[in-house]
PDB file of C-alpha atoms in Angstrom:
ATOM      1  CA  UNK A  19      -5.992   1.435 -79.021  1.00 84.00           C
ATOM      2  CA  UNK A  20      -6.430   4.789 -81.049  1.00 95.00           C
ATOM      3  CA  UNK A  21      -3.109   7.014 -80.833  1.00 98.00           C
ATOM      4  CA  UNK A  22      -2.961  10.276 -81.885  1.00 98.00           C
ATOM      5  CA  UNK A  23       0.678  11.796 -81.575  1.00 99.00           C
ATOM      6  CA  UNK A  24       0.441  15.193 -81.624  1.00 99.00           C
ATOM      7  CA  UNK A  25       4.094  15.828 -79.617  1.00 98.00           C
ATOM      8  CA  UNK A  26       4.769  18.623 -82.053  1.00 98.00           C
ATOM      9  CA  UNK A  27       1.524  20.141 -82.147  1.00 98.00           C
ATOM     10  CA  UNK A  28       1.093  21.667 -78.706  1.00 99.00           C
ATOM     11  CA  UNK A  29       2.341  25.150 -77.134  1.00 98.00           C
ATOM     12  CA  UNK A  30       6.089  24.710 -75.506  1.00 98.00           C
ATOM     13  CA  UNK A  31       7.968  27.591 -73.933  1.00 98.00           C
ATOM     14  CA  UNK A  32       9.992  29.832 -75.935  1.00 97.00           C
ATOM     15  CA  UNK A  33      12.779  29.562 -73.725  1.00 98.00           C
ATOM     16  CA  UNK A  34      12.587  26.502 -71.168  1.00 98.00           C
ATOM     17  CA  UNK A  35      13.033  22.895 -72.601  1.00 98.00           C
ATOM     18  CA  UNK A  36      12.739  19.710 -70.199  1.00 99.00           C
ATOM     19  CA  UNK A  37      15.435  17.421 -69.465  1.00 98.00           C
ATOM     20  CA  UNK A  38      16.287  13.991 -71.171  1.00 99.00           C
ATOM     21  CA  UNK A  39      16.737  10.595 -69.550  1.00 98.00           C
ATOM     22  CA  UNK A  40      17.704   6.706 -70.447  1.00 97.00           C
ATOM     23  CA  UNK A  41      14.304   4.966 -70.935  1.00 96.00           C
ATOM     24  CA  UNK A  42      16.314   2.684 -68.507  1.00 94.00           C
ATOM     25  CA  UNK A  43      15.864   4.981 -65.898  1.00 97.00           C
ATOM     26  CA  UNK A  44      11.982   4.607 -65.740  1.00 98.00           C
ATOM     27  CA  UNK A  45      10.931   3.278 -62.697  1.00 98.00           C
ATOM     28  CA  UNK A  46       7.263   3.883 -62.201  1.00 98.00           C
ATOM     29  CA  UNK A  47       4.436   4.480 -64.113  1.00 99.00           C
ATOM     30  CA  UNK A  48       1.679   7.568 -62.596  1.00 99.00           C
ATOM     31  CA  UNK A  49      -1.400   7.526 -63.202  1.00 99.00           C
ATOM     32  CA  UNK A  50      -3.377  11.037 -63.371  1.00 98.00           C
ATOM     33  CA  UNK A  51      -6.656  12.516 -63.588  1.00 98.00           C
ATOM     34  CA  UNK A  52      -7.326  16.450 -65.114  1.00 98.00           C
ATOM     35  CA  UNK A  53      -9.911  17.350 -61.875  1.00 97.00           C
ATOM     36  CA  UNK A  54     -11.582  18.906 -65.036  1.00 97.00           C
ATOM     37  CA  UNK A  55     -14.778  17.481 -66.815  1.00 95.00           C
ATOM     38  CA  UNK A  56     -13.520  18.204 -69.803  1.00 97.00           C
ATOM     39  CA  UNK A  57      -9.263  19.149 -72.087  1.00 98.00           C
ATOM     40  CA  UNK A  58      -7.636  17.951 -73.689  1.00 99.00           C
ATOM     41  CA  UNK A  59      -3.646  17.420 -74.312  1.00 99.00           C
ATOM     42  CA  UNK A  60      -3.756  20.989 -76.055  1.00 99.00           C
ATOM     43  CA  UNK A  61      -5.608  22.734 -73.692  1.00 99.00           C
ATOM     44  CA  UNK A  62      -3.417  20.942 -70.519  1.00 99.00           C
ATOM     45  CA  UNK A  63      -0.331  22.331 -72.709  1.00 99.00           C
ATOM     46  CA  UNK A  64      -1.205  25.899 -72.955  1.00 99.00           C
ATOM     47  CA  UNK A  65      -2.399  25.804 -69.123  1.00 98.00           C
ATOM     48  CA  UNK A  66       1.152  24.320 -67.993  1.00 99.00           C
ATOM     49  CA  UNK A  67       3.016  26.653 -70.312  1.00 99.00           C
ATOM     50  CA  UNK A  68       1.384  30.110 -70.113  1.00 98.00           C
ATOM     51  CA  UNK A  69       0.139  29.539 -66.004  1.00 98.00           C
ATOM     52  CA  UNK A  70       2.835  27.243 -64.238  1.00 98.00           C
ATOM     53  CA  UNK A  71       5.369  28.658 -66.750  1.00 98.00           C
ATOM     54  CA  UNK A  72       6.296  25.195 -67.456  1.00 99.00           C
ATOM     55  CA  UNK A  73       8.634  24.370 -70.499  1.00 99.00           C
ATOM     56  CA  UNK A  74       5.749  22.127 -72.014  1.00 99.00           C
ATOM     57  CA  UNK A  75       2.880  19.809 -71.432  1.00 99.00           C
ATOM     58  CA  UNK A  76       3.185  18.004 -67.569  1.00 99.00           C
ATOM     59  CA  UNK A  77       2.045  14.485 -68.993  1.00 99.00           C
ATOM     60  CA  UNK A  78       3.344  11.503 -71.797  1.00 99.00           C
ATOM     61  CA  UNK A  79       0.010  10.874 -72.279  1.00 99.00           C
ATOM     62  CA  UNK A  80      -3.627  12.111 -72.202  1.00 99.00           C
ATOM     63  CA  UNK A  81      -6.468   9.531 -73.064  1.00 99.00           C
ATOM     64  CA  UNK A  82      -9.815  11.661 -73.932  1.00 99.00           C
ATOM     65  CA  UNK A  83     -13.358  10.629 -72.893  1.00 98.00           C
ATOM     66  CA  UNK A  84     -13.725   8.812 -76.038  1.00 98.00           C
ATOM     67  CA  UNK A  85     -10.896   6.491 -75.296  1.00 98.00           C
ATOM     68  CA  UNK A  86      -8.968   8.430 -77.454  1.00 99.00           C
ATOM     69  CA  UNK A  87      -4.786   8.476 -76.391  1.00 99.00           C
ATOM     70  CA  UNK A  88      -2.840  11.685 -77.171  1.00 99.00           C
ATOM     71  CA  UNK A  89       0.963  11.047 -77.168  1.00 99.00           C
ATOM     72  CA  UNK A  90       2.395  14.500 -75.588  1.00 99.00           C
ATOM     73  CA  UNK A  91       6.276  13.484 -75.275  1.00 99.00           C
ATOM     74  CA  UNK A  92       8.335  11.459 -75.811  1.00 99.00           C
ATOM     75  CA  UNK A  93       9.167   8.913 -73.121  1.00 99.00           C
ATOM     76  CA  UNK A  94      12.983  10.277 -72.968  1.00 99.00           C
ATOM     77  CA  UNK A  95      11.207  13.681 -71.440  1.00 99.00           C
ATOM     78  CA  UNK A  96      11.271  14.205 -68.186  1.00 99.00           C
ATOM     79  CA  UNK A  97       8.539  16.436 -67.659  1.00 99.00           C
ATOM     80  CA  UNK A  98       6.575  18.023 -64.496  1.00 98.00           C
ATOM     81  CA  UNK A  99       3.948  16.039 -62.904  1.00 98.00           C
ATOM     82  CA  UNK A 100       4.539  13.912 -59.757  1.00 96.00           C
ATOM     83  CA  UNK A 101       7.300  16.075 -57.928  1.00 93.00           C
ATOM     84  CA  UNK A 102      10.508  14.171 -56.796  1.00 94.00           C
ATOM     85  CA  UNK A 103       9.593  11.221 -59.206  1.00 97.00           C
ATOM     86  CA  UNK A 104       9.497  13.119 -62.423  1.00 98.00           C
ATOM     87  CA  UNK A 105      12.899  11.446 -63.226  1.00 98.00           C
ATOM     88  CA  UNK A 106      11.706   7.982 -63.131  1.00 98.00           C
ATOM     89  CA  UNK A 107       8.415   8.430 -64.012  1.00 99.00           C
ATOM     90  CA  UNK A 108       5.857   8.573 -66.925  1.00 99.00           C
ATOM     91  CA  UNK A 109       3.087  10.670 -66.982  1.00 99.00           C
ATOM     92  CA  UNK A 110      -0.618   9.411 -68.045  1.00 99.00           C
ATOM     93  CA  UNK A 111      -3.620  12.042 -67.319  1.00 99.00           C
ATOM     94  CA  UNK A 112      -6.982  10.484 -67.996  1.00 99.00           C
ATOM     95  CA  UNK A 113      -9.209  13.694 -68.597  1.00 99.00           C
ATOM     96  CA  UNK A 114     -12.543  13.721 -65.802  1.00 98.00           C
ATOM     97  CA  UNK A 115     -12.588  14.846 -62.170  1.00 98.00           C
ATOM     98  CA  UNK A 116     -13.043  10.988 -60.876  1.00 98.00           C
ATOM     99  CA  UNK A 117     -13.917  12.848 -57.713  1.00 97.00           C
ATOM    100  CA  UNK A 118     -17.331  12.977 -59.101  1.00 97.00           C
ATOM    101  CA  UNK A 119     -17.830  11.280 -62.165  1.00 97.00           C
ATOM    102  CA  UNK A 120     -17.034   7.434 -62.689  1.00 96.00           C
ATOM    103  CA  UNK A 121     -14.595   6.567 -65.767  1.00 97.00           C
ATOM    104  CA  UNK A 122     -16.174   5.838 -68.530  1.00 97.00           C
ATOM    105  CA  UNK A 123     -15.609   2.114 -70.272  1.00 98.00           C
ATOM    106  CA  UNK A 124     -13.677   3.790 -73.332  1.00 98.00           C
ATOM    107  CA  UNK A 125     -11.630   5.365 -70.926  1.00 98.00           C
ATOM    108  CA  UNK A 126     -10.532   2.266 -69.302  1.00 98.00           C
ATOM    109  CA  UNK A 127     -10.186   0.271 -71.841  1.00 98.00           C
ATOM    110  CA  UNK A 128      -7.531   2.642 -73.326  1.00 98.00           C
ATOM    111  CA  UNK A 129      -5.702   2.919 -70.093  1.00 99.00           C
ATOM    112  CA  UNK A 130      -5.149  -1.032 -69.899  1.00 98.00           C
ATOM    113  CA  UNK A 131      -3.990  -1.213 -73.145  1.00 97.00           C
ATOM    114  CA  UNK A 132      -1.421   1.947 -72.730  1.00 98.00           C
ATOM    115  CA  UNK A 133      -0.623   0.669 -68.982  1.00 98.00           C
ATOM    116  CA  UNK A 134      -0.154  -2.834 -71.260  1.00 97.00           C
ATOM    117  CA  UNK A 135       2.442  -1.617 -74.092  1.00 97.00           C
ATOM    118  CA  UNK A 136       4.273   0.580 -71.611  1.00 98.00           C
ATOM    119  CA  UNK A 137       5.314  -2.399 -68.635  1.00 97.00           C
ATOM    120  CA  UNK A 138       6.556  -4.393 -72.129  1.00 97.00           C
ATOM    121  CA  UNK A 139       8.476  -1.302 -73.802  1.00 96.00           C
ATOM    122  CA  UNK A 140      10.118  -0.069 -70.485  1.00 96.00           C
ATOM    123  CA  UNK A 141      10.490  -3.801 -69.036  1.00 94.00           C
ATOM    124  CA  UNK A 142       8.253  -2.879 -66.146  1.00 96.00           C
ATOM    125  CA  UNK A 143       6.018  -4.762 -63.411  1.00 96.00           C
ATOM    126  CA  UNK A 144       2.275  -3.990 -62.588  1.00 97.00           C
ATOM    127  CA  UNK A 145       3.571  -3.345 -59.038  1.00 97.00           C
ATOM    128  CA  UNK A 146       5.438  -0.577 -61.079  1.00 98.00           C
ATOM    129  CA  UNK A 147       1.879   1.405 -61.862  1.00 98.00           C
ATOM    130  CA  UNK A 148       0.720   3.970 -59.577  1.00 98.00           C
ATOM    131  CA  UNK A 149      -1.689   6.736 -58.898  1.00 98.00           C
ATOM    132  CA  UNK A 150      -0.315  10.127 -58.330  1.00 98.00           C
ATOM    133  CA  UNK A 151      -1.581   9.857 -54.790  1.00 97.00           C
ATOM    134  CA  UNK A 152       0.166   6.771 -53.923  1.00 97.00           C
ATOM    135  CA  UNK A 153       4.122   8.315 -55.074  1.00 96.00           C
ATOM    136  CA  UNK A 154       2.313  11.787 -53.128  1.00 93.00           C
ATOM    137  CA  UNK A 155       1.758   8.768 -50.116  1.00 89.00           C
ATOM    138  CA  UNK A 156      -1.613  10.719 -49.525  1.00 80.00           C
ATOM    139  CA  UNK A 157      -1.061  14.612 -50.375  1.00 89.00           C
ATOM    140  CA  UNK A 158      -3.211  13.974 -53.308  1.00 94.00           C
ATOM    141  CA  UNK A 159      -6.826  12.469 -53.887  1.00 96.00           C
ATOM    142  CA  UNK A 160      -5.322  12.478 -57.823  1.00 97.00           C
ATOM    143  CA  UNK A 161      -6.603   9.924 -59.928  1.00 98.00           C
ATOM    144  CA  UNK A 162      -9.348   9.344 -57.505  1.00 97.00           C
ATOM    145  CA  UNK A 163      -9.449   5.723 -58.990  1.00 98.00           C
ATOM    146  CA  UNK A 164      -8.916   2.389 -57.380  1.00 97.00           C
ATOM    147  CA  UNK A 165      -5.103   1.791 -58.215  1.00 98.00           C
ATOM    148  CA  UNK A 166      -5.488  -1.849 -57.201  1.00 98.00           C
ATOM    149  CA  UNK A 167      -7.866  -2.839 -59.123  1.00 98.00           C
ATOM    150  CA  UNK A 168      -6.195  -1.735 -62.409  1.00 98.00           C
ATOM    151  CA  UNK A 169      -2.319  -3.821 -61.234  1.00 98.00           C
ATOM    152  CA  UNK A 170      -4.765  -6.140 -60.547  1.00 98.00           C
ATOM    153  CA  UNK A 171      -6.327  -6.640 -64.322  1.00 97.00           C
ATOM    154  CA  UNK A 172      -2.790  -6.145 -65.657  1.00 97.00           C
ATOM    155  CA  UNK A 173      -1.119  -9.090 -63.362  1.00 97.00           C
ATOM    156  CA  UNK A 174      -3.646 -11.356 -65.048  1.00 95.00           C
ATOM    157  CA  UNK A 175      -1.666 -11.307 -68.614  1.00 95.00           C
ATOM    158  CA  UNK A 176       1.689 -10.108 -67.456  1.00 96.00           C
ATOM    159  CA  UNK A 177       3.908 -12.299 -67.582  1.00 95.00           C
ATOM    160  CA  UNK A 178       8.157 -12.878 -66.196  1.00 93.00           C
ATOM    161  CA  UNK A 179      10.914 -14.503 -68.658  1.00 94.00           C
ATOM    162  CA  UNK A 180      13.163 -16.591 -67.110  1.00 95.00           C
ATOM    163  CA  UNK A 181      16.541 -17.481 -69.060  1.00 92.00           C
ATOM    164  CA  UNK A 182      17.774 -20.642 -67.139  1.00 90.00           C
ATOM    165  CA  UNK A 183      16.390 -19.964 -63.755  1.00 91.00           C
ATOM    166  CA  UNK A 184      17.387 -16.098 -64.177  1.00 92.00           C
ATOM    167  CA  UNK A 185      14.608 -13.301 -64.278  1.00 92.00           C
ATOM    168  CA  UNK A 186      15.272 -11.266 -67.251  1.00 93.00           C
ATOM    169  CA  UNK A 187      15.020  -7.565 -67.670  1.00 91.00           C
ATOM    170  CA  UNK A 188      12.150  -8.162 -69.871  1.00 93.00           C
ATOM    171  CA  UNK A 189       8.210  -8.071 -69.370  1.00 92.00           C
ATOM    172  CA  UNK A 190       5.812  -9.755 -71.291  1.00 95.00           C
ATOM    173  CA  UNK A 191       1.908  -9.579 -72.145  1.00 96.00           C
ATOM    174  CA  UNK A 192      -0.040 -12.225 -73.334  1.00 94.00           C
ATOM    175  CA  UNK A 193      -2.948 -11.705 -75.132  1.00 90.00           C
ATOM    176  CA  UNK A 194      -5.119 -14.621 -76.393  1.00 90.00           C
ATOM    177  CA  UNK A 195      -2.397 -17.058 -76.184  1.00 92.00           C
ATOM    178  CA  UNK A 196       0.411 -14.755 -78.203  1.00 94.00           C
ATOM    179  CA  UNK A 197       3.237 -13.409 -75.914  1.00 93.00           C
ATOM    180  CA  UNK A 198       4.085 -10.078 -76.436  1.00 94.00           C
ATOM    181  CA  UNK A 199       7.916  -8.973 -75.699  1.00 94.00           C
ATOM    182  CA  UNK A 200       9.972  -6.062 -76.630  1.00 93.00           C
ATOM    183  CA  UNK A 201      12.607  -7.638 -79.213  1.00 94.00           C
ATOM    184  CA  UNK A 202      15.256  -5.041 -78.762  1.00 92.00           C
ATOM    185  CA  UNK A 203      15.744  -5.822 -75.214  1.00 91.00           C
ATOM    186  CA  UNK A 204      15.222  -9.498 -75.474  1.00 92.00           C
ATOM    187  CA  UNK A 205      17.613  -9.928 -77.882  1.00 94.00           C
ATOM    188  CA  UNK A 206      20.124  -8.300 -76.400  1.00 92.00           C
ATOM    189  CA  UNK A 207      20.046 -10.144 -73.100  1.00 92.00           C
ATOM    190  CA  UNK A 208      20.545 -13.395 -75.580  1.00 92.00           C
ATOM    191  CA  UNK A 209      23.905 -11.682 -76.827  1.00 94.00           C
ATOM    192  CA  UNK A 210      22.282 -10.427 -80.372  1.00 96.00           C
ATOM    193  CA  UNK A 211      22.018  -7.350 -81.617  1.00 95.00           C
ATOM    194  CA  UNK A 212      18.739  -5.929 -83.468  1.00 96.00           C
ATOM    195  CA  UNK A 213      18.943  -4.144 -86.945  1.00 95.00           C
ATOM    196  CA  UNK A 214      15.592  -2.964 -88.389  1.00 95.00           C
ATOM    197  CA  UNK A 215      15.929  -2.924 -92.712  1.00 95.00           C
ATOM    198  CA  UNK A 216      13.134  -0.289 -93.294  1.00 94.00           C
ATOM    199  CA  UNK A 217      12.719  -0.909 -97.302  1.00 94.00           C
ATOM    200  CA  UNK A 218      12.923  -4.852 -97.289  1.00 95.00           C
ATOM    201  CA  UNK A 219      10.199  -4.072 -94.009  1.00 96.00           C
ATOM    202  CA  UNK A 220      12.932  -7.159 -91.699  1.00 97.00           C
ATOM    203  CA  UNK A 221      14.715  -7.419 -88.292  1.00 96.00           C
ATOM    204  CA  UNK A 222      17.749  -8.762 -88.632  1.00 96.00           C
ATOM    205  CA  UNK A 223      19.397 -10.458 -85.664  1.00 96.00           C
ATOM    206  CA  UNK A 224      23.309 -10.655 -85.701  1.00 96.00           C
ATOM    207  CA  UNK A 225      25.232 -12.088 -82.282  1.00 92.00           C
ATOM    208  CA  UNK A 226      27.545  -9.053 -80.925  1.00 83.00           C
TER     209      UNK A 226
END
């Protein structure tokens, strides 16, 4: 997965900033396409800014045609791009009009992977990824792309912790037999609290 974070590179209001928000609060994941054959994050930013007068770029993430992912904010953000769900929801634009193109392999490949580290950061379900048309229920053809298919490749590897018979608030992936978890959370539900030592490079875990 190639990520290039360019969050303070692109054209923001002068005036207008967006909200913050809990990553707790993040419900759903939406999935987007341009409706352009070609942009990019910088080109989406200065479109949102200068025409819908928007405090910054609509999405969290733009993945290119060459599988490339553009970080745009920060997941705290909550930015403009699915209406009444903006509050709960993270914002991934794949660039193509999937009206009448296909997406390409790179393309997918990228979004698994994103869709992949986001349900294990925010503690999230496949069930919890869907297309802009689906939170719209139908005012949109946005992504154009077959929504069930993609939960579908991601329920494969995702996997629920238990902790004595009771779910946790944490999502897992596994990936060729290693299980990946977000610590931070993890940990926490065990009673321990995570400290990160950034010169030795260790995690420390100390019960609260």
């Amino acid at each position: 997965m190639k990520l290039e974070d360019v969050r303070h590179r692109l054209a923001k209001h002068p005036e207008k900033q967006y909200k913050r928000r809990p990553l707790t609060s993040i419900k759903q994941i939406a999935i987007h396409h341009s409706g352009t054959r070609e942009g990019d994050a910088f080109s989406f930013a200065r479109y949102h800014v200068h025409e819908n007068d928007w405090p910054g770029i609509g999405y969290h993430y733009v993945i290119l045609k060459d599988g490339t992912i553009q970080w745009t904010n920060d997941l705290e953000v909550i930015s403009y791009h699915v209406q009444n769900h903006n509050p709960s929801a993270v914002g991934i634009c794949l660039v193509g009009d999937f009206r009448k193109e296909i997406i390409n392999t790179n393309q997918k490949d990228s979004l698994r992977s994103l869709c992949e580290f986001l349900l294990v950061k925010l503690s999230l379900s496949p069930l919890n990824i869907l297309g802009h048309n689906e939170l719209l229920q139908g005012k949109t053809e946005c992504p154009a792309l077959n929504m069930n298919e993609l939960r579908q490749y991601l329920t494969q590897n995702y996997v629920e912790i238990y902790l004595e018979n009771k779910k946790m608030d944490v999502s897992g992936i596994i990936k060729e037999g290693i299980t990946f978890v977000a610590l931070r959370p993890f940990a926490e539900q065990l009673g321990y609290q995570v400290f990160w030592d950034g010169e030795k490079r260790r995690i420390y875990l100390t019960k609260k």
